[in-house]
Short mmCIF file of C-alpha atoms and ligand atoms in Angstrom, two decimals:
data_model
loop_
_atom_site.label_atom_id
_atom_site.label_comp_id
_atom_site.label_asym_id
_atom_site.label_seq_id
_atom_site.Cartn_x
_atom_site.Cartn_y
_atom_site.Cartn_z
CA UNK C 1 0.00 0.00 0.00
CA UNK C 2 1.25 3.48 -1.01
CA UNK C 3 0.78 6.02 2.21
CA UNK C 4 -0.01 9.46 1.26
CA UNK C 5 3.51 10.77 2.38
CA UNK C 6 5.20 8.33 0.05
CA UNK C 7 2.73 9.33 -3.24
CA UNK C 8 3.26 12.85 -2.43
CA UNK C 9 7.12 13.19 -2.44
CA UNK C 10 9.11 9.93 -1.98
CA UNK C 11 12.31 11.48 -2.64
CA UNK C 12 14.81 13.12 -0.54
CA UNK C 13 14.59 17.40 -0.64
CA UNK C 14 18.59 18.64 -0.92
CA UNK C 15 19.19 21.63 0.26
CA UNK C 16 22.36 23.98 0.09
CA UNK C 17 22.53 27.12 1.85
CA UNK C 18 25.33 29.99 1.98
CA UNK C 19 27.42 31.27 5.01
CA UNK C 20 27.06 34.59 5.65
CA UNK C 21 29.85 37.72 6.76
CA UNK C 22 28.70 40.94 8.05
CA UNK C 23 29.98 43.70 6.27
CA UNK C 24 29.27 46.30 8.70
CA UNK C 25 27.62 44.93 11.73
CA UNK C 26 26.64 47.93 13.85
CA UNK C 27 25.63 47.54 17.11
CA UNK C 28 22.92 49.82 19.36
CA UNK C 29 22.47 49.25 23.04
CA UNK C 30 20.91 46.48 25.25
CA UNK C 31 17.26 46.61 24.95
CA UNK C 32 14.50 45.44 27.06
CA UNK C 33 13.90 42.47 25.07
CA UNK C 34 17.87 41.12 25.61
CA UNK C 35 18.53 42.24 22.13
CA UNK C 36 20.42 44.58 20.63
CA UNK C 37 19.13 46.82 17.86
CA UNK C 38 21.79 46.45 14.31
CA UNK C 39 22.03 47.92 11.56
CA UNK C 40 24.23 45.25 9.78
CA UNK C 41 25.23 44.29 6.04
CA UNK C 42 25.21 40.68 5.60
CA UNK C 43 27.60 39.33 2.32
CA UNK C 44 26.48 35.72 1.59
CA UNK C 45 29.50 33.70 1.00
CA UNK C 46 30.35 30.50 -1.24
CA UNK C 47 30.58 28.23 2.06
CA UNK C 48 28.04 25.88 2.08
CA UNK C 49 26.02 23.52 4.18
CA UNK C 50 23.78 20.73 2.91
CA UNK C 51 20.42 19.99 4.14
CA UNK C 52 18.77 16.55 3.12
CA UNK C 53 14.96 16.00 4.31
CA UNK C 54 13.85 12.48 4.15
CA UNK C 55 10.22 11.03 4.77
CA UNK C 56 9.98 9.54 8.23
CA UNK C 57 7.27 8.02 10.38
CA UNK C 58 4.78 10.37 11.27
CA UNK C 59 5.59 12.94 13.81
CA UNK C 60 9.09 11.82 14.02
CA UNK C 61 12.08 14.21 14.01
CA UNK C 62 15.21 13.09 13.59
CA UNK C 63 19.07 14.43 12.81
CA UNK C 64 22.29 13.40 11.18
CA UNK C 65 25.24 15.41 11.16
CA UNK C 66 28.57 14.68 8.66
CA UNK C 67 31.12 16.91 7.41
CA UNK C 68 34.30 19.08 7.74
CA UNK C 69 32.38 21.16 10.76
CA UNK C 70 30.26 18.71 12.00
CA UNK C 71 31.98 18.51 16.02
CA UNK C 72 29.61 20.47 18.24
CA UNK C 73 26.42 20.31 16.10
CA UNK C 74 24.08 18.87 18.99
CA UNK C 75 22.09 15.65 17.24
CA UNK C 76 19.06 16.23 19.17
CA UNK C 77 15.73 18.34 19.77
CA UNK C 78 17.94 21.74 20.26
CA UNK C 79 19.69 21.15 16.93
CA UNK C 80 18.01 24.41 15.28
CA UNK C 81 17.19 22.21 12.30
CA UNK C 82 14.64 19.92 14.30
CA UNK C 83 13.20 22.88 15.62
CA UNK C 84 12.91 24.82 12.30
CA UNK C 85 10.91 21.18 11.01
CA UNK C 86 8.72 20.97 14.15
CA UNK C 87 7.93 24.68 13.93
CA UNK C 88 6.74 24.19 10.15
CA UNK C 89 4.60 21.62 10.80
CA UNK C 90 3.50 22.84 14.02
CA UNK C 91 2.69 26.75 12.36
CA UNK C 92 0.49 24.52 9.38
CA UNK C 93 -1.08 22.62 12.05
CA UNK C 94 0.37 18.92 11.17
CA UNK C 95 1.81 17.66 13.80
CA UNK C 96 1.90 14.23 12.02
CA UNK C 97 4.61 15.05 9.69
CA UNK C 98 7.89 13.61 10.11
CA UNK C 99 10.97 13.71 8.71
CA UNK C 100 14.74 12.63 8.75
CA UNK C 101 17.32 15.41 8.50
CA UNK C 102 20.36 14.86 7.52
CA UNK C 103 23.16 17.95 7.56
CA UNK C 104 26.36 18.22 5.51
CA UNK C 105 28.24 20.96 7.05
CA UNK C 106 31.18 23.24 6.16
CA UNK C 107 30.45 26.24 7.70
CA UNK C 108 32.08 26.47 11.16
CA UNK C 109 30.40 25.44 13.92
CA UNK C 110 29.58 28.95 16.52
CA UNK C 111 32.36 30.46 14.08
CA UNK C 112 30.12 33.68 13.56
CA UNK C 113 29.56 32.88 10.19
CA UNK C 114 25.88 31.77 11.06
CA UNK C 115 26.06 27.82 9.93
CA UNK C 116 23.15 26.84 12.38
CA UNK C 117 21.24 29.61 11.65
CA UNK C 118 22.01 28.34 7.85
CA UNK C 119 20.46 24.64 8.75
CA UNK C 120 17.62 26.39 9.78
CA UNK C 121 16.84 28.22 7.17
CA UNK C 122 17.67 25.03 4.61
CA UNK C 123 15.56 22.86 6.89
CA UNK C 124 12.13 25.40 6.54
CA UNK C 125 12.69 25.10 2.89
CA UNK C 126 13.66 21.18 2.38
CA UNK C 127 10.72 20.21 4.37
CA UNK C 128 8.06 22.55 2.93
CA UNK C 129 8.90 21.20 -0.55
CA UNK C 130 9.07 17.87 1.10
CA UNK C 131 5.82 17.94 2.78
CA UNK C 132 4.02 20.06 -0.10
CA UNK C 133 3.14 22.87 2.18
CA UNK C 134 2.27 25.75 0.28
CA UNK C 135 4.51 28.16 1.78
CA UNK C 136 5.56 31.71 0.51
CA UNK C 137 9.08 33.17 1.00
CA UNK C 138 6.95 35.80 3.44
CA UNK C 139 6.09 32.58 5.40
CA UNK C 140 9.18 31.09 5.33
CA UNK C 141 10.80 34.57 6.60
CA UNK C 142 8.73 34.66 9.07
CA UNK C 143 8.93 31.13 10.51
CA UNK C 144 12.93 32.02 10.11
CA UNK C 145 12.62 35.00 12.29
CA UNK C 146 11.13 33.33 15.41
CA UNK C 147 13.86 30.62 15.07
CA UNK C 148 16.56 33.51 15.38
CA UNK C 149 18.03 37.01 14.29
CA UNK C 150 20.20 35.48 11.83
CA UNK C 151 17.70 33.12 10.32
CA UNK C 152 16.04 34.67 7.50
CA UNK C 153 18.86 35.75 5.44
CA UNK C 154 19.73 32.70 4.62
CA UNK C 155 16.73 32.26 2.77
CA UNK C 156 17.60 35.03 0.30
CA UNK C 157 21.40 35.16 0.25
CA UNK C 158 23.17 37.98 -2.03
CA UNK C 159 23.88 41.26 -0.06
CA UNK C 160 21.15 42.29 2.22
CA UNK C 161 20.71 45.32 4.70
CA UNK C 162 19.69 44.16 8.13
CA UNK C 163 17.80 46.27 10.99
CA UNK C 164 15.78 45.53 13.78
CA UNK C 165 17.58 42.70 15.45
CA UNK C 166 18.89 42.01 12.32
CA UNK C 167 16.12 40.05 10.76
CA UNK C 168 14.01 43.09 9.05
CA UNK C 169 15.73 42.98 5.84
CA UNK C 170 16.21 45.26 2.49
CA UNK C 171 17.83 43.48 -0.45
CA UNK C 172 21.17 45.24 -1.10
CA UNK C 173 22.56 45.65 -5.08
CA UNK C 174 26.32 45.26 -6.44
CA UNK C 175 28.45 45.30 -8.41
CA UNK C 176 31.48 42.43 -9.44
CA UNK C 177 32.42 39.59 -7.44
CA UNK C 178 34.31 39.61 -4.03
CA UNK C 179 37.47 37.53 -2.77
CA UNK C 180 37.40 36.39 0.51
CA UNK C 181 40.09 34.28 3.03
CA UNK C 182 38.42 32.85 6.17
CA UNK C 183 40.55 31.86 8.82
CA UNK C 184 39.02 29.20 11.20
CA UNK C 185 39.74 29.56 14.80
CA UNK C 186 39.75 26.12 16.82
CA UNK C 187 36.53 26.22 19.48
CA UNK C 188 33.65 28.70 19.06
CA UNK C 189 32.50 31.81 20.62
CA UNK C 190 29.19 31.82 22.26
CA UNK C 191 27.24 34.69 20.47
CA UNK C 192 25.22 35.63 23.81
CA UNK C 193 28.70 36.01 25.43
CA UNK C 194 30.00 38.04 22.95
CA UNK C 195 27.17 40.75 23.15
CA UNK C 196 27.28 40.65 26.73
CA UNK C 197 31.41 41.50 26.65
CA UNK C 198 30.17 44.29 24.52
CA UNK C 199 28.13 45.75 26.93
CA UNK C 200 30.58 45.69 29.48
CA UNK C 201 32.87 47.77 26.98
CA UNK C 202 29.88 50.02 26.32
CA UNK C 203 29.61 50.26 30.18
CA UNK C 204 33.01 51.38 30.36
CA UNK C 205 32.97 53.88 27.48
CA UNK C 206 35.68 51.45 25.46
CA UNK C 207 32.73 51.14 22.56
CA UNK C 208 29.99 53.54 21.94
CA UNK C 209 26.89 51.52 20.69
CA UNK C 210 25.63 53.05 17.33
CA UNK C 211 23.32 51.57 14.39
CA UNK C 212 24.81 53.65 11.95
CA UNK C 213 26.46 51.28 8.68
CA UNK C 214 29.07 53.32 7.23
CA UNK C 215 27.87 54.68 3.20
CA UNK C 216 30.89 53.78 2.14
CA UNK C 217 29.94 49.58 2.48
CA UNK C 218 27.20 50.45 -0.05
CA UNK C 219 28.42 52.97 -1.98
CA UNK C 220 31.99 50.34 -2.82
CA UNK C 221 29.57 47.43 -3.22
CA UNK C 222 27.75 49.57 -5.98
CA UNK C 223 30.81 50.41 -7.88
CA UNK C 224 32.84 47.08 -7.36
CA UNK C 225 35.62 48.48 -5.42
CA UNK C 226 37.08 45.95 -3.24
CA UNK C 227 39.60 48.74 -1.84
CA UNK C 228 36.98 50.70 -1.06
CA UNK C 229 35.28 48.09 0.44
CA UNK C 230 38.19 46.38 2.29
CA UNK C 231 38.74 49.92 4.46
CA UNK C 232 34.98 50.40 5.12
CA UNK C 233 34.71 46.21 6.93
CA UNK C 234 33.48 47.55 10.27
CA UNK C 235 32.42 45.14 13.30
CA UNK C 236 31.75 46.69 16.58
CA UNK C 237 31.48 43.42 18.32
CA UNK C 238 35.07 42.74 17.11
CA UNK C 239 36.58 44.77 20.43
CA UNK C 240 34.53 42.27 22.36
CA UNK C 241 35.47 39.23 20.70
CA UNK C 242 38.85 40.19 21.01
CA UNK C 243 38.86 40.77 24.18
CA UNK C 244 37.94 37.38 24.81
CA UNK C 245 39.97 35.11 22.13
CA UNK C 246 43.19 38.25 22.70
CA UNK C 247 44.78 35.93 19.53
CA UNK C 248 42.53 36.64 17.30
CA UNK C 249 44.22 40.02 17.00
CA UNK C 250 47.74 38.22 16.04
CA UNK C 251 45.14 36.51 13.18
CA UNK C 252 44.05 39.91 11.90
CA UNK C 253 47.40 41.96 12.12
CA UNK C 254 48.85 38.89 10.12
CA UNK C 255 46.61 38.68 7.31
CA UNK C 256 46.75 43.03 7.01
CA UNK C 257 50.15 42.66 6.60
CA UNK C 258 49.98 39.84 4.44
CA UNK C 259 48.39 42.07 1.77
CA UNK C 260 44.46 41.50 2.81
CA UNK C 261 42.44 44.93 1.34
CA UNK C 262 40.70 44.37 4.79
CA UNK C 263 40.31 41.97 7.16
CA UNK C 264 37.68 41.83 10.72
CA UNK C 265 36.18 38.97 12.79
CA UNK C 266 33.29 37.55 11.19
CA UNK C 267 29.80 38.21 13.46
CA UNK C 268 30.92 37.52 16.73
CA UNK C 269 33.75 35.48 15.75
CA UNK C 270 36.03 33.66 16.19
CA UNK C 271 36.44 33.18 12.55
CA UNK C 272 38.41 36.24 11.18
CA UNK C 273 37.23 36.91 7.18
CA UNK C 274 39.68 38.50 4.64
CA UNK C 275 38.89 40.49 1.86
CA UNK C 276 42.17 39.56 -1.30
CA UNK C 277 41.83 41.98 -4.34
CA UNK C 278 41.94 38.75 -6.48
CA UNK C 279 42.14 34.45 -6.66
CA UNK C 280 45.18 34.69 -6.95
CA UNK C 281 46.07 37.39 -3.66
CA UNK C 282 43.32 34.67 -2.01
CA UNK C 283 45.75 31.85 -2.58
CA UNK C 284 48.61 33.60 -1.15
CA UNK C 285 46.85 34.80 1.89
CA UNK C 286 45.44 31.73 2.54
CA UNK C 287 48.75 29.80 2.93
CA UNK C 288 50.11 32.54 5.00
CA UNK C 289 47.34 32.13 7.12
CA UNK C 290 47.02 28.53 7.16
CA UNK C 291 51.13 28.61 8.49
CA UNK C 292 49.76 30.68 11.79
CA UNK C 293 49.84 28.62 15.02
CA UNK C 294 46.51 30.06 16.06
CA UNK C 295 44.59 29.40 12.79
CA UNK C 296 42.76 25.99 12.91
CA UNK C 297 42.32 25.84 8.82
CA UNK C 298 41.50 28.78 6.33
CA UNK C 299 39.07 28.40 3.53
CA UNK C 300 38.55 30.24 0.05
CA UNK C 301 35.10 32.07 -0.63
CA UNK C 302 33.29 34.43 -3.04
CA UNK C 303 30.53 36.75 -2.59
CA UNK C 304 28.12 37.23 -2.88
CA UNK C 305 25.77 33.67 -3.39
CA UNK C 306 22.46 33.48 -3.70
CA UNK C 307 20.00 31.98 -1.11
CA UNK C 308 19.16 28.59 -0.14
CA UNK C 309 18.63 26.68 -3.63
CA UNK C 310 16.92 22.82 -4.33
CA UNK C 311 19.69 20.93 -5.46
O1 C5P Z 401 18.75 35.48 17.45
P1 C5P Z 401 19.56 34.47 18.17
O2 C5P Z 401 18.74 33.69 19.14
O3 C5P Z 401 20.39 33.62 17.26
O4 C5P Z 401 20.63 35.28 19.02
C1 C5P Z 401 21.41 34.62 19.98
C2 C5P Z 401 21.68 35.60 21.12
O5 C5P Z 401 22.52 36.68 20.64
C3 C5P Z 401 20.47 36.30 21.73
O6 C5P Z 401 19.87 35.51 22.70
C4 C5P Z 401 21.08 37.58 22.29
O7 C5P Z 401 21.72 37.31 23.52
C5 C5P Z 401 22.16 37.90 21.27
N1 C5P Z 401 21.68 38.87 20.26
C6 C5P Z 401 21.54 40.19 20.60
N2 C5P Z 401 21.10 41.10 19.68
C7 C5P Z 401 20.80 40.71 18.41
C8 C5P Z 401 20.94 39.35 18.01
C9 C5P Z 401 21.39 38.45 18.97
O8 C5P Z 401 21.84 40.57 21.74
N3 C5P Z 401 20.36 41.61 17.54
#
């Protein structure tokens, strides 16, 4: 006998989403709610994580994790995956559906490059085309935003101006194609910890908290200036991460010397992200990198990528 799960999709859904860097991530202060109002431009990069949504017994929720980054990623009902899945089916009122994730990850695990905030997002897609909701991209972003800040971009990738707590977003044009260096940092940084060193700093008048992005990310974006663009990089949560991971500073004062048009933590770190002027100046940077004691690997990216995409 043929259930109806099995007539209506008996494939596996693939999924491949970007990681993203922050541009300029601008922070405001604490608010009521715990969060802190941005004004932030994310850069989708050409690091990817796989999603793969299987058919499962009903009501069953299950994860997988394999890959390069896969140490940390917890394989249970807090993997933000399972929860994006039980949230879909939960919002559309079918708590019957079930489904096997599986996750293919590159992007760092807490490496401030949002990879499980990536999964997320791939997982609200993989199982609304698996389950044959009929879901919009307005219901997927907002499904995304209750799972986290950093949830809906994912979803449409490219450059995108974030405000609010970083999930109201504005598509952002440009121009040419971007060179990037990641350096990997062995362990993560807790985001919440991160945000809370920066309002110690903001308590002490080391960092003034201020929403304003800097023109000059969109106006180099626009005209494909990489120069331009490396000098504008901004991160205000970079003093704080720093002042945490004090090597990370080594990381960035290496690369800048290296020959890097610009180089900051990316999010709240502790990857550091490095913007080359070509493949080539990539290549070389990321061997000089890769040589640093400090640096756990370095990767090669371009932005910026579109969204999560079917495979
Ligand atoms: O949105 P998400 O749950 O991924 O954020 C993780 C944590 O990062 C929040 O609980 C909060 O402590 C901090 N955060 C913040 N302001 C933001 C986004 C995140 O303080 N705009």
């Amino acid at each position: 006998m043929i259930t109806t799960l099995e007539a209506a999709n008996p494939e596996p859904v693939r999924v491949r989403v970007p990681a993203k860097v922050n541009l300029a991530l601008c922070v405001g202060p604490l608010g009521a709610d715990g969060y802190h109002p941005l004004g932030t431009v994310f850069h989708a990069l050409s690091l990817f994580d796989e999603v793969i949504a299987a058919p499962a017994a009903p009501g069953r929720v299950s994860v997988a994790v394999s890959g390069d980054s896969s140490s940390g990623v917890p394989a249970d009902e807090s993997n933000l995956a399972v929860r994006a899945a039980r949230l879909l089916a939960e919002d559309f009122g079918r708590p019957d559906l079930g489904v096997a994730l599986q996750l293919r990850k590159q992007i760092p695990v807490a490496g401030g490059m949002a990879g499980g905030s990536a999964d997320a997002a791939a997982a609200l897609l993989a199982c609304s085309v698996l389950w044959d909701l009929d879901t919009t991209p307005d219901d997927l972003h907002a499904l995304a935003a209750r799972l986290g800040a950093d949830v809906p971009f994912p979803l449409v990738g490219d450059n995108a101006i974030g405000r609010g707590r970083g999930d109201e977003l504005v598509p952002l044009l440009s121009r040419g194609t971007y060179h990037w260096v990641l350096a990997f940092a062995e362990g993560g940084l807790s985001t919440p910890t991160v945000f809370r060193r920066f309002d110690e700093l903001a308590a002490d008048g080391r960092v003034s908290p201020d929403t304003s992005i800097p023109p000059q990310v969109a106006e180099s974006l626009a005209k494909a200036d990489a120069a331009g663009l490396g000098r504008a990089l901004r991160n205000d949560l970079q003093a704080a991460a720093l002042d945490l991971r004090p090597e990370l500073g080594d990381t960035l004062a290496a690369g800048l010397a290296a020959g890097a048009l610009g180089g900051i933590v990316s999010g709240s770190g502790p990857t550091c992200a490095f913007l080359a002027e070509s493949e080539s100046s990539a290549m070389d940077l990321s061997s000089h990198l890769a040589k640093l004691p400090q640096v756990a690997a370095t990767r090669r990216a371009t932005g910026p990528v579109p969204g999560a995409r079917l495979l």
